[in-house]
XYZ file of C-alpha atoms in Angstrom:
725
model
C -32.442 -9.235 100.656
C -28.959 -9.275 102.224
C -26.086 -9.265 99.761
C -23.423 -11.937 100.031
C -19.878 -10.643 100.404
C -17.381 -11.128 97.545
C -15.068 -14.069 97.859
C -12.003 -11.808 97.961
C -13.308 -9.980 101.027
C -13.769 -13.233 102.912
C -10.408 -14.464 101.674
C -8.762 -11.227 102.775
C -10.206 -11.413 106.285
C -9.231 -15.088 106.578
C -5.737 -14.299 105.294
C -5.340 -11.455 107.786
C -6.375 -13.746 110.646
C -3.948 -16.403 109.408
C -1.102 -13.887 109.189
C -1.821 -12.520 112.670
C -1.847 -16.049 114.116
C 1.470 -16.845 112.433
C 2.927 -13.562 113.681
C 1.913 -14.605 117.195
C 4.611 -17.280 117.070
C 7.112 -14.591 116.085
C 6.090 -12.408 119.017
C 6.460 -15.335 121.404
C 9.916 -16.141 120.004
C 11.101 -12.529 120.146
C 9.937 -12.130 123.745
C 11.559 -15.417 124.772
C 14.834 -14.213 123.201
C 14.675 -11.099 125.441
C 14.022 -8.676 122.579
C 13.035 -5.132 123.565
C 9.341 -4.138 123.372
C 9.984 -1.995 120.299
C 11.778 -4.893 118.597
C 8.867 -7.210 119.391
C 6.429 -4.733 117.835
C 8.561 -4.390 114.701
C 8.875 -8.166 114.417
C 5.085 -8.515 114.663
C 4.448 -5.955 111.902
C 7.038 -7.408 109.528
C 5.927 -10.999 110.188
C 2.298 -10.103 109.466
C 3.259 -8.314 106.256
C 5.507 -11.176 105.104
C 2.729 -13.760 105.363
C -0.306 -11.863 104.144
C 0.987 -10.994 100.658
C 1.851 -14.505 99.389
C -1.248 -15.900 101.098
C -3.589 -13.412 99.432
C -1.993 -13.975 96.053
C -2.506 -17.703 96.460
C -6.138 -17.173 97.489
C -6.743 -14.828 94.562
C -5.340 -17.420 92.199
C -7.585 -20.044 93.788
C -10.561 -17.712 93.402
C -9.814 -17.187 89.713
C -9.822 -20.923 89.180
C -12.814 -21.574 91.435
C -15.208 -19.064 89.849
C -15.736 -21.004 86.570
C -16.038 -24.166 88.603
C -18.446 -22.649 91.099
C -21.645 -23.823 89.390
C -20.235 -27.306 88.965
C -19.138 -27.387 92.611
C -22.553 -26.237 93.798
C -24.294 -28.883 91.699
C -21.901 -31.533 93.025
C -22.556 -30.507 96.629
C -26.302 -30.560 96.105
C -26.051 -33.978 94.477
C -24.006 -35.252 97.411
C -26.540 -33.845 99.860
C -29.404 -35.509 97.994
C -27.576 -38.835 97.966
C -26.923 -38.644 101.700
C -30.255 -37.499 103.015
C -30.615 -33.929 101.759
C -28.446 -32.092 104.335
C -25.437 -30.412 102.635
C -23.693 -28.925 105.762
C -23.871 -32.245 107.599
C -22.605 -34.135 104.534
C -19.634 -31.806 103.993
C -18.621 -31.860 107.665
C -18.987 -35.620 107.998
C -16.987 -36.349 104.843
C -14.112 -34.070 105.924
C -14.147 -35.767 109.339
C -13.992 -39.146 107.609
C -11.027 -37.957 105.577
C -9.268 -36.898 108.780
C -9.909 -40.278 110.372
C -8.627 -42.107 107.283
C -5.474 -39.971 107.196
C -4.725 -40.619 110.873
C -5.257 -44.374 110.603
C -3.079 -44.531 107.480
C -0.311 -42.559 109.200
C -0.395 -44.808 112.268
C -0.237 -47.980 110.187
C 2.343 -46.396 107.897
C 4.882 -45.896 110.681
C 4.744 -49.593 111.521
C 4.945 -50.602 107.850
C 7.936 -48.361 107.070
C 9.807 -49.646 110.119
C 9.208 -53.301 109.242
C 9.602 -53.526 105.445
C 11.959 -52.507 102.687
C 11.241 -49.110 101.028
C 9.736 -50.609 97.841
C 7.495 -53.068 99.689
C 6.484 -50.408 102.209
C 5.491 -47.965 99.437
C 3.329 -50.575 97.725
C 1.633 -51.629 100.930
C 1.072 -48.008 101.995
C -0.825 -47.275 98.785
C -3.037 -50.344 99.318
C -3.641 -49.463 102.960
C -4.469 -45.819 102.171
C -6.914 -46.871 99.426
C -8.587 -49.517 101.594
C -8.926 -47.239 104.627
C -10.287 -44.352 102.525
C -12.867 -46.462 100.703
C -13.987 -48.216 103.862
C -14.275 -44.996 105.852
C -16.169 -43.139 103.110
C -18.561 -46.025 102.590
C -19.364 -46.152 106.280
C -19.835 -42.378 106.377
C -22.265 -42.404 103.438
C -24.372 -45.104 105.071
C -24.465 -43.122 108.323
C -25.459 -39.916 106.510
C -28.308 -41.656 104.682
C -29.707 -42.648 108.084
C -29.138 -39.344 109.929
C -29.665 -36.750 107.134
C -33.452 -37.170 106.601
C -34.087 -37.096 110.357
C -32.168 -33.817 110.736
C -34.066 -32.264 107.788
C -37.367 -33.302 109.359
C -36.321 -31.825 112.712
C -35.450 -28.503 111.007
C -38.937 -28.369 109.447
C -40.608 -28.900 112.839
C -38.194 -26.600 114.731
C -36.921 -23.756 112.469
C -34.626 -22.479 115.241
C -32.529 -25.633 114.835
C -31.418 -24.315 111.435
C -29.337 -21.619 113.159
C -27.124 -24.385 114.503
C -27.375 -27.076 111.841
C -27.038 -24.753 108.810
C -25.787 -21.462 110.279
C -23.030 -20.515 112.698
C -23.125 -23.877 114.463
C -22.499 -25.805 111.229
C -19.600 -23.536 110.361
C -18.016 -23.979 113.802
C -18.383 -27.746 113.501
C -16.813 -27.670 110.049
C -13.931 -25.489 111.328
C -13.269 -27.948 114.181
C -13.195 -30.863 111.766
C -10.802 -29.026 109.424
C -8.550 -28.218 112.393
C -8.581 -31.871 113.402
C -7.643 -32.875 109.854
C -4.785 -30.357 109.751
C -3.556 -31.554 113.124
C -3.375 -35.115 111.843
C -1.313 -34.134 108.808
C 0.924 -31.249 109.926
C 3.297 -30.458 112.805
C 1.432 -28.597 115.541
C 2.887 -25.073 114.900
C 1.678 -25.289 111.295
C -1.897 -26.026 112.372
C -2.687 -22.879 114.345
C -2.540 -20.236 111.588
C -4.678 -21.996 108.927
C -7.141 -23.156 111.583
C -7.611 -19.556 112.737
C -7.943 -18.399 109.134
C -10.519 -21.029 108.168
C -12.575 -20.390 111.312
C -12.517 -16.630 110.729
C -13.591 -16.976 107.101
C -16.460 -19.330 107.935
C -17.753 -17.212 110.810
C -17.526 -13.986 108.827
C -19.366 -15.604 105.932
C -22.147 -16.625 108.319
C -22.396 -13.104 109.717
C -22.307 -11.393 106.320
C -24.866 -13.816 104.870
C -27.420 -12.572 107.440
C -26.414 -8.891 107.241
C -27.577 -6.155 104.883
C -24.514 -3.989 105.448
C -22.708 -2.675 102.386
C -19.747 -4.792 101.275
C -16.730 -4.150 99.079
C -16.964 -4.703 95.384
C -14.628 -7.183 93.733
C -12.655 -4.284 92.242
C -12.106 -2.697 95.648
C -11.123 -6.031 97.140
C -8.682 -6.645 94.289
C -7.117 -3.214 94.803
C -6.686 -3.938 98.501
C -5.038 -7.250 97.628
C -2.503 -5.539 95.345
C -1.652 -2.974 98.024
C -1.148 -5.688 100.647
C 1.039 -7.694 98.263
C 3.314 -4.662 97.822
C 3.370 -4.147 101.592
C 4.332 -7.800 101.996
C 7.297 -7.500 99.642
C 8.413 -4.311 101.364
C 8.164 -5.995 104.764
C 10.281 -8.922 103.623
C 12.884 -6.594 102.163
C 12.967 -4.617 105.447
C 14.125 -7.685 107.372
C 17.754 -6.574 107.299
C 16.783 -3.348 109.085
C 15.339 -5.118 112.127
C 17.355 -5.594 115.334
C 19.087 -8.981 115.550
C 16.620 -10.702 117.847
C 13.566 -9.422 115.986
C 15.091 -10.515 112.673
C 15.854 -13.990 113.997
C 12.316 -14.329 115.351
C 10.709 -13.499 111.989
C 12.880 -15.966 110.047
C 12.976 -18.769 112.612
C 9.754 -18.681 114.614
C 6.947 -17.939 112.153
C 5.937 -21.342 110.713
C 4.622 -19.933 107.427
C 6.503 -16.646 107.498
C 9.796 -18.513 107.481
C 8.715 -20.407 104.356
C 7.503 -17.205 102.701
C 10.881 -15.515 103.264
C 12.794 -18.594 102.096
C 10.642 -18.817 98.969
C 11.073 -15.149 98.101
C 14.832 -15.398 98.559
C 15.149 -18.460 96.372
C 13.303 -16.689 93.533
C 15.973 -13.975 93.270
C 19.104 -16.022 94.051
C 20.659 -15.866 90.569
C 24.010 -17.483 91.368
C 22.507 -20.364 93.371
C 24.758 -19.915 96.408
C 21.812 -20.087 98.827
C 21.875 -16.369 99.647
C 19.692 -13.644 98.167
C 20.530 -9.972 97.543
C 16.975 -9.062 98.611
C 14.581 -9.824 101.480
C 17.321 -9.752 104.115
C 19.472 -12.359 102.357
C 22.585 -10.193 102.542
C 24.296 -11.323 99.315
C 26.460 -8.421 98.083
C 27.299 -10.022 94.720
C 24.610 -12.235 93.233
C 26.718 -12.873 90.153
C 29.521 -14.709 92.003
C 28.712 -17.921 93.884
C 31.865 -17.683 96.036
C 30.789 -14.315 97.479
C 27.988 -14.442 100.049
C 27.455 -13.984 103.825
C 28.351 -17.617 104.530
C 31.730 -17.504 102.779
C 35.091 -17.323 104.520
C 37.100 -14.187 103.838
C 40.663 -14.577 102.619
C 42.533 -11.840 104.514
C 44.501 -9.270 102.583
C 43.345 -10.202 99.073
C 41.339 -7.024 98.579
C 38.061 -8.896 98.155
C 35.117 -8.954 100.547
C 34.009 -12.577 100.183
C 31.614 -12.627 103.145
C 29.769 -9.366 102.423
C 30.512 -7.616 105.720
C 31.778 -4.532 103.954
C 35.523 -4.965 104.526
C 38.347 -7.314 103.634
C 39.062 -9.409 106.713
C 42.204 -9.055 108.807
C 43.870 -12.174 110.171
C 43.713 -12.344 113.984
C 46.883 -11.874 116.003
C 47.502 -14.154 118.991
C 50.314 -14.157 121.502
C 52.527 -17.212 121.223
C 53.061 -19.103 124.456
C 54.991 -22.308 125.206
C 52.962 -25.465 124.694
C 54.136 -28.357 126.875
C 53.935 -31.920 125.683
C 51.472 -34.296 127.269
C 52.807 -37.204 129.343
C 52.646 -40.638 127.773
C 51.890 -43.923 129.448
C 54.579 -46.614 129.642
C 52.368 -49.057 127.767
C 49.471 -48.660 125.377
C 46.390 -48.120 127.557
C 42.914 -49.452 126.962
C 40.537 -46.679 125.891
C 36.836 -46.559 126.759
C 34.608 -43.699 125.604
C 31.136 -43.584 127.145
C 29.132 -41.003 125.208
C 25.746 -39.879 126.499
C 23.895 -38.243 123.651
C 22.268 -34.872 124.377
C 23.473 -34.521 127.971
C 24.033 -30.994 129.222
C 26.568 -30.919 132.053
C 24.740 -28.356 134.210
C 22.004 -30.945 134.846
C 24.385 -33.324 136.611
C 24.645 -33.540 140.359
C 28.310 -32.548 140.657
C 27.537 -29.435 138.571
C 24.754 -28.279 140.887
C 21.556 -30.214 140.109
C 19.817 -31.039 143.404
C 17.846 -33.904 141.895
C 19.291 -37.398 142.140
C 19.987 -37.729 138.426
C 23.670 -38.711 138.196
C 24.807 -40.781 141.162
C 27.070 -42.987 139.035
C 28.596 -40.176 136.990
C 29.104 -38.097 140.147
C 31.061 -40.969 141.643
C 33.167 -41.308 138.482
C 33.860 -37.577 138.504
C 35.713 -37.964 141.817
C 38.507 -39.891 140.068
C 38.480 -37.974 136.783
C 39.459 -34.583 135.427
C 36.446 -32.426 134.642
C 36.850 -30.065 131.718
C 34.322 -27.604 133.011
C 34.101 -25.478 129.883
C 34.034 -28.098 127.126
C 32.339 -27.188 123.866
C 31.057 -29.267 121.002
C 32.026 -28.115 117.505
C 28.372 -28.507 116.480
C 25.180 -29.335 118.427
C 24.266 -32.302 116.230
C 25.458 -35.880 116.584
C 26.616 -36.373 112.997
C 29.014 -33.426 113.039
C 30.201 -33.881 116.624
C 30.965 -37.594 116.198
C 32.678 -37.074 112.856
C 34.848 -34.326 114.334
C 35.797 -36.336 117.439
C 36.592 -39.466 115.431
C 38.696 -37.643 112.801
C 40.137 -34.819 114.900
C 39.257 -32.392 112.096
C 37.286 -29.202 111.887
C 33.843 -29.841 110.401
C 34.623 -28.164 107.084
C 37.781 -30.274 106.687
C 36.166 -33.662 107.217
C 35.823 -35.744 104.019
C 32.049 -35.959 103.907
C 28.917 -35.970 101.807
C 25.758 -34.176 102.907
C 22.247 -34.334 101.543
C 18.936 -32.665 102.306
C 17.693 -32.907 105.857
C 20.038 -34.831 108.159
C 21.686 -37.004 105.496
C 25.404 -37.358 106.216
C 28.162 -39.705 105.124
C 31.737 -39.878 106.359
C 33.708 -40.720 103.235
C 36.278 -43.553 103.119
C 39.211 -41.139 102.749
C 38.526 -39.845 106.259
C 40.943 -41.463 108.721
C 39.276 -42.133 112.029
C 40.607 -42.720 115.515
C 39.691 -46.408 115.249
C 41.622 -46.709 111.986
C 44.702 -45.112 113.508
C 44.557 -47.433 116.510
C 44.202 -50.605 114.449
C 47.895 -50.933 113.401
C 48.858 -50.495 117.072
C 47.101 -53.752 117.936
C 43.886 -52.305 119.352
C 40.676 -54.293 119.251
C 37.961 -51.810 118.314
C 34.305 -52.237 119.272
C 31.492 -49.695 119.016
C 27.964 -49.915 120.442
C 25.515 -47.197 119.392
C 21.816 -46.840 118.518
C 20.004 -47.550 115.230
C 19.735 -43.960 114.011
C 23.538 -43.588 113.941
C 24.096 -46.855 112.087
C 21.398 -46.098 109.491
C 21.736 -42.343 108.974
C 25.316 -41.310 109.799
C 26.941 -43.509 107.222
C 30.604 -44.371 107.428
C 30.945 -43.157 111.013
C 31.841 -46.656 112.164
C 34.735 -47.166 109.771
C 37.790 -48.605 111.484
C 35.819 -50.512 114.125
C 35.931 -54.290 114.046
C 32.313 -54.200 115.227
C 29.993 -51.174 115.147
C 26.387 -52.177 115.876
C 23.225 -51.240 117.748
C 21.678 -53.653 120.264
C 18.427 -55.273 119.115
C 15.381 -53.491 120.524
C 16.942 -50.050 121.011
C 14.944 -47.056 119.838
C 14.836 -45.908 116.250
C 12.915 -43.004 114.728
C 9.526 -44.644 115.339
C 9.666 -45.851 118.953
C 10.952 -44.551 122.272
C 10.034 -46.719 125.226
C 12.779 -46.061 127.782
C 14.593 -49.412 127.448
C 17.601 -48.015 125.594
C 19.890 -47.519 128.583
C 19.490 -51.079 129.829
C 19.853 -52.667 126.396
C 22.923 -50.581 125.567
C 24.632 -51.394 128.871
C 23.840 -55.090 128.465
C 25.521 -55.044 125.047
C 28.529 -53.050 126.293
C 29.095 -55.310 129.299
C 28.869 -58.348 127.032
C 31.451 -56.779 124.709
C 33.764 -56.014 127.629
C 33.668 -59.645 128.717
C 35.176 -60.600 125.352
C 37.865 -57.903 125.165
C 41.315 -58.986 126.317
C 42.745 -55.631 127.360
C 46.270 -56.999 127.505
C 49.422 -55.022 126.721
C 49.680 -56.939 123.454
C 45.955 -56.561 122.660
C 44.561 -53.346 124.192
C 41.012 -52.336 123.376
C 39.165 -49.251 122.190
C 35.537 -49.345 123.302
C 32.945 -46.782 122.209
C 29.589 -46.922 124.029
C 26.942 -44.492 122.780
C 23.698 -43.942 124.742
C 20.542 -42.260 123.393
C 18.553 -42.498 126.621
C 18.504 -38.727 127.316
C 17.472 -37.814 123.772
C 14.045 -36.370 123.007
C 11.298 -37.453 123.246
C 12.122 -37.807 126.926
C 10.752 -40.840 128.723
C 9.325 -40.319 132.207
C 10.490 -43.214 134.392
C 8.503 -44.054 137.520
C 11.708 -44.850 139.402
C 12.978 -41.339 138.730
C 9.784 -39.274 138.585
C 10.483 -35.572 139.117
C 7.291 -34.236 137.552
C 5.621 -33.768 134.200
C 7.244 -30.621 132.846
C 9.917 -30.766 130.145
C 12.819 -30.118 132.513
C 11.671 -32.826 134.926
C 11.149 -35.400 132.175
C 14.617 -34.690 130.798
C 16.085 -35.296 134.249
C 14.063 -38.500 134.579
C 15.542 -39.796 131.322
C 18.999 -38.737 132.449
C 18.644 -40.534 135.781
C 17.679 -43.782 134.049
C 20.653 -43.364 131.742
C 23.003 -42.767 134.679
C 21.805 -45.903 136.454
C 22.779 -48.166 133.573
C 25.941 -46.255 132.670
C 26.963 -46.938 136.249
C 26.855 -50.665 135.502
C 29.412 -50.183 132.710
C 31.657 -47.991 134.863
C 31.528 -50.594 137.652
C 32.463 -53.302 135.146
C 35.454 -51.271 133.955
C 36.549 -50.681 137.552
C 36.278 -54.385 138.379
C 38.677 -55.419 135.603
C 42.251 -56.312 136.386
C 43.457 -53.775 133.795
C 41.682 -50.829 135.451
C 44.925 -48.948 136.048
C 45.840 -49.258 132.377
C 42.504 -48.014 131.105
C 41.689 -44.464 130.022
C 37.981 -43.795 130.545
C 36.118 -40.861 129.038
C 32.543 -39.980 129.990
C 31.227 -37.293 127.670
C 28.338 -35.960 125.627
C 28.312 -34.916 122.000
C 26.345 -31.720 122.711
C 23.831 -30.287 125.143
C 20.107 -29.651 124.973
C 17.818 -26.622 125.099
C 14.818 -26.914 127.401
C 12.977 -23.730 126.467
C 15.806 -21.254 126.962
C 14.997 -18.231 124.755
C 12.041 -20.188 123.425
C 14.212 -22.882 121.828
C 13.880 -26.613 122.467
C 16.099 -29.633 121.796
C 19.232 -28.983 119.684
C 20.639 -28.484 116.221
C 19.198 -25.076 115.312
C 20.858 -22.884 117.950
C 24.352 -22.183 119.268
C 23.170 -20.940 122.662
C 25.260 -22.179 125.595
C 22.944 -24.998 126.785
C 23.160 -26.564 123.307
C 26.924 -26.273 122.769
C 28.294 -27.007 126.245
C 29.264 -30.669 126.501
C 30.097 -33.045 129.328
C 33.771 -34.064 129.346
C 35.238 -36.195 132.140
C 38.580 -37.882 131.452
C 40.236 -40.405 133.778
C 43.873 -41.055 132.891
C 46.298 -42.815 135.242
C 48.673 -40.091 136.463
C 46.395 -37.107 135.887
C 45.826 -35.362 139.234
C 44.138 -32.031 138.521
C 40.430 -32.482 139.223
C 39.033 -29.467 137.337
C 40.124 -27.484 134.272
C 38.199 -24.264 133.685
C 39.756 -23.271 130.347
C 37.623 -23.583 127.210
C 38.356 -26.777 125.267
C 36.707 -28.706 122.463
C 35.602 -32.317 122.581
C 37.494 -32.645 119.276
C 40.673 -32.379 121.399
C 40.050 -35.966 122.470
C 41.434 -37.197 119.153
C 45.041 -35.933 119.531
C 44.918 -36.612 123.283
C 44.017 -40.284 122.963
C 46.426 -40.823 120.078
C 49.331 -39.459 122.063
C 48.362 -41.471 125.135
C 48.387 -44.528 122.884
C 51.767 -43.391 121.466
C 50.090 -43.335 118.071
C 51.354 -39.949 116.953
C 54.537 -39.733 114.963
C 56.801 -36.708 115.127
C 55.240 -34.934 112.127
C 51.703 -35.259 113.485
C 52.773 -34.054 116.925
C 54.327 -30.954 115.370
C 51.222 -30.316 113.266
C 48.993 -30.604 116.317
C 51.134 -28.235 118.353
C 51.102 -25.675 115.538
C 47.347 -25.871 115.107
C 45.674 -23.255 117.340
C 42.348 -25.086 117.116
C 43.442 -28.546 118.294
C 45.048 -29.175 121.638
C 46.197 -32.168 123.583
C 44.092 -32.090 126.737
C 47.044 -33.384 128.727
C 48.714 -30.005 128.266
C 46.121 -28.458 130.553
C 46.823 -31.013 133.237
C 50.629 -31.003 133.351
C 51.507 -27.452 132.236
C 53.317 -25.266 134.740
C 51.638 -22.232 133.154
C 48.049 -22.643 131.917
C 47.707 -22.606 128.119
C 46.454 -19.441 126.498
C 42.795 -18.970 125.626
C 41.964 -20.470 122.266
C 39.364 -19.461 119.744
C 36.815 -22.261 119.464
C 34.570 -22.265 116.443
C 30.993 -23.549 116.693
C 28.765 -24.476 113.786
C 25.087 -25.275 113.193
C 23.820 -26.606 109.882
C 20.389 -28.130 109.960
C 17.097 -28.465 108.116
C 13.992 -27.504 110.041
C 10.539 -27.915 108.451
C 12.126 -27.964 105.014
C 14.230 -24.802 105.462
C 18.019 -24.788 105.606
C 19.393 -22.916 108.627
C 23.055 -22.142 109.251
C 24.813 -20.391 112.114
C 28.376 -19.943 113.290
C 29.914 -18.775 116.520
C 33.330 -18.280 118.035
C 34.228 -18.435 121.721
C 37.458 -16.963 123.047
C 38.071 -16.204 126.668
C 34.881 -14.972 128.238
C 33.366 -13.627 125.027
C 31.243 -15.269 122.370
C 30.103 -14.024 118.963
C 26.945 -15.551 117.474
C 26.304 -15.114 113.753
C 23.107 -16.401 112.173
C 23.861 -16.901 108.476
C 20.171 -17.258 107.627
C 19.372 -13.768 108.905
C 22.787 -12.083 109.006
C 22.181 -11.161 112.655
C 25.120 -10.967 115.068
C 25.228 -10.898 118.861
C 28.113 -10.698 121.357
C 27.882 -12.065 124.896
C 30.076 -12.321 127.955
C 29.245 -15.934 128.716
C 31.071 -15.908 132.059
C 29.004 -13.052 133.486
C 25.886 -13.601 131.358
C 25.517 -17.373 130.826
C 21.856 -16.942 129.821
C 22.988 -14.727 126.907
C 20.499 -11.966 127.641
C 22.641 -8.837 127.196
C 23.910 -8.298 123.660
C 27.217 -6.380 123.827
C 27.785 -6.016 120.093
C 27.307 -2.252 120.060
C 28.909 -1.718 123.475
C 32.155 -3.591 122.715
C 32.915 -2.999 119.013
C 36.601 -3.946 119.410
C 35.671 -7.290 120.947
C 33.171 -7.912 118.169
C 35.811 -7.076 115.543
C 38.411 -9.350 117.163
C 36.003 -12.273 117.390
C 34.766 -11.708 113.844
C 38.338 -11.920 112.551
C 38.496 -15.534 113.766
C 35.164 -16.422 112.225
C 35.737 -14.658 108.912
C 39.202 -16.074 108.254
C 38.834 -19.513 109.816
C 39.890 -21.495 106.765
C 42.838 -19.232 106.021
C 44.341 -19.412 109.526
C 43.377 -23.032 110.217
C 46.901 -24.437 109.927
C 49.017 -21.325 110.388
C 51.062 -21.115 113.610
C 49.976 -18.342 115.979
C 51.717 -15.020 115.624
C 53.199 -12.843 118.337
C 51.147 -9.765 119.144
C 48.464 -8.179 121.241
C 45.168 -9.925 121.876
C 42.251 -7.491 122.055
C 40.079 -10.038 123.881
C 42.389 -10.211 126.887
C 41.863 -6.537 127.760
């Protein structure tokens, strides 16, 4: 009589398969990030160890609870089988499938309900819908089983070989497929693979062991193995800080369950609650002081290492060069900002894209100044817009943040629209629903800040956004005077290139991600062209400053990363910036600038800056009037531009910072503590990490990042710049 394997053995094999599947995502991420083969292997081992310990502990706990309930569960299953025709495997599989169907139908109806009703009404209706769908689906399933079950039992009696499929390996495969389908209906796709592999492995192994007489482990041996693997798991998590940068990032960012395991372990030992742990690669050097952690800024010269890099920071030394004033217009100009969300400049025709994606913007570029190396302060709309509208560094903006993407610009923030109001400007903003609903306060100062009816929100993307937005903008322009006494400030914000990308038949370049992005961009360009033509047809064209820009770029699989918000790689942080100002003649500026520079530039063009603000702007090494690049006899010096990512991904808080100065860029992932240095001029794909080859460059860049708050408003000092060598 073959012996059945202990539950812990099956659980261990299933857990190992789950961990290996999760580690596969880490391997893919490390390889995409150009990690060396040895780093990929290390990442795989650590990722497997990180997942298997917590998973086995959870399974052991479940086993301890399940054992006393085993007899009851077996009786319940037999009773269910009897009530539905006498076939337990068929009953279990069918009922799980019914649950999957009910969950999917509820989710589909729920999206429509949430979008149409208030939160309280939607919650009530969702409960009723979920209950109704579940009861109806289960009732139908029971009736079907009562009809099919007896026939299958009778067939098994006539044909015993059928039992191998209906009650053996075949039944287990069917059950695994149904479970996978259920998981896929409830979880994001990356979170489905690992448990599906684990469940399938456990079921198949149980089928094999049930028909085998081979010796199996005892419960005591299995428990000892579990304890050993749990210790290995903790050791693997603690060894994270020893991994090379790219391998470390892959483990923490790319493993769906491994990332949660690391985050959970860190939170358990974070005594001071600063979000950083002294163990498991958290990097906190003082867990008794909340102001000391890897994400802190270091106050130079105070003898304290606030950011845990091992030394007290030294303030950077920059050469001081003359900074010419920007020319002003004789009268207050109209100002129109056309912002295309998520547009990366290298996908436009004038920047080298051979597809016909930007005919209108290419034509506008011929009369505008292109800031070829424009950066966003952060690759997310809420931070980029807040920074452009206030002219402030992200940490200085009066704001309130919550979990996820919750953001509010507080009333004490003074926006560009508010500063233009006393100068007689009429201020109108057109954006999309997500901005109005989720980036609260961003429209303060505008007389009107709305989204056109029918534009996409979080539940629907149908490709009509560009047309609807342009219709609303053109209608607004028809009502704006644009006179010298009543100039206007128009903000037009398009979401038509944002994911999920819509493939338009008129601009069909193929089905891959890159082609669909370009298709969305081409549709956007067509309707933006209508607005640009309307601006050009106005009598006040020569008194109108027009800006065509993006708030950030987009990643289309570079280094295994997609979309934006979680990475500071070049495709995500490079922004489109075209500025047409009457009198500006230089067509291209190749110095690094920030889109935040628009704030002081537009204020000075509108003669809205008083003497004190002009002085403050000139003394601030991180804000610059873009006009200085156009009219200066000598080009301005290279500035240090700080980049910032703060986002929630699958319930985990990720933070990263970077600094760009000259041709060099330092990336620092605060979640992992990993640093990388790139020469973005010679290596735009950021493949070759120069951190260990150029230690002086790394140190110079780090001085800007570490002391950012301390030097934010200090005038630059005379001295030698290590990054210019």
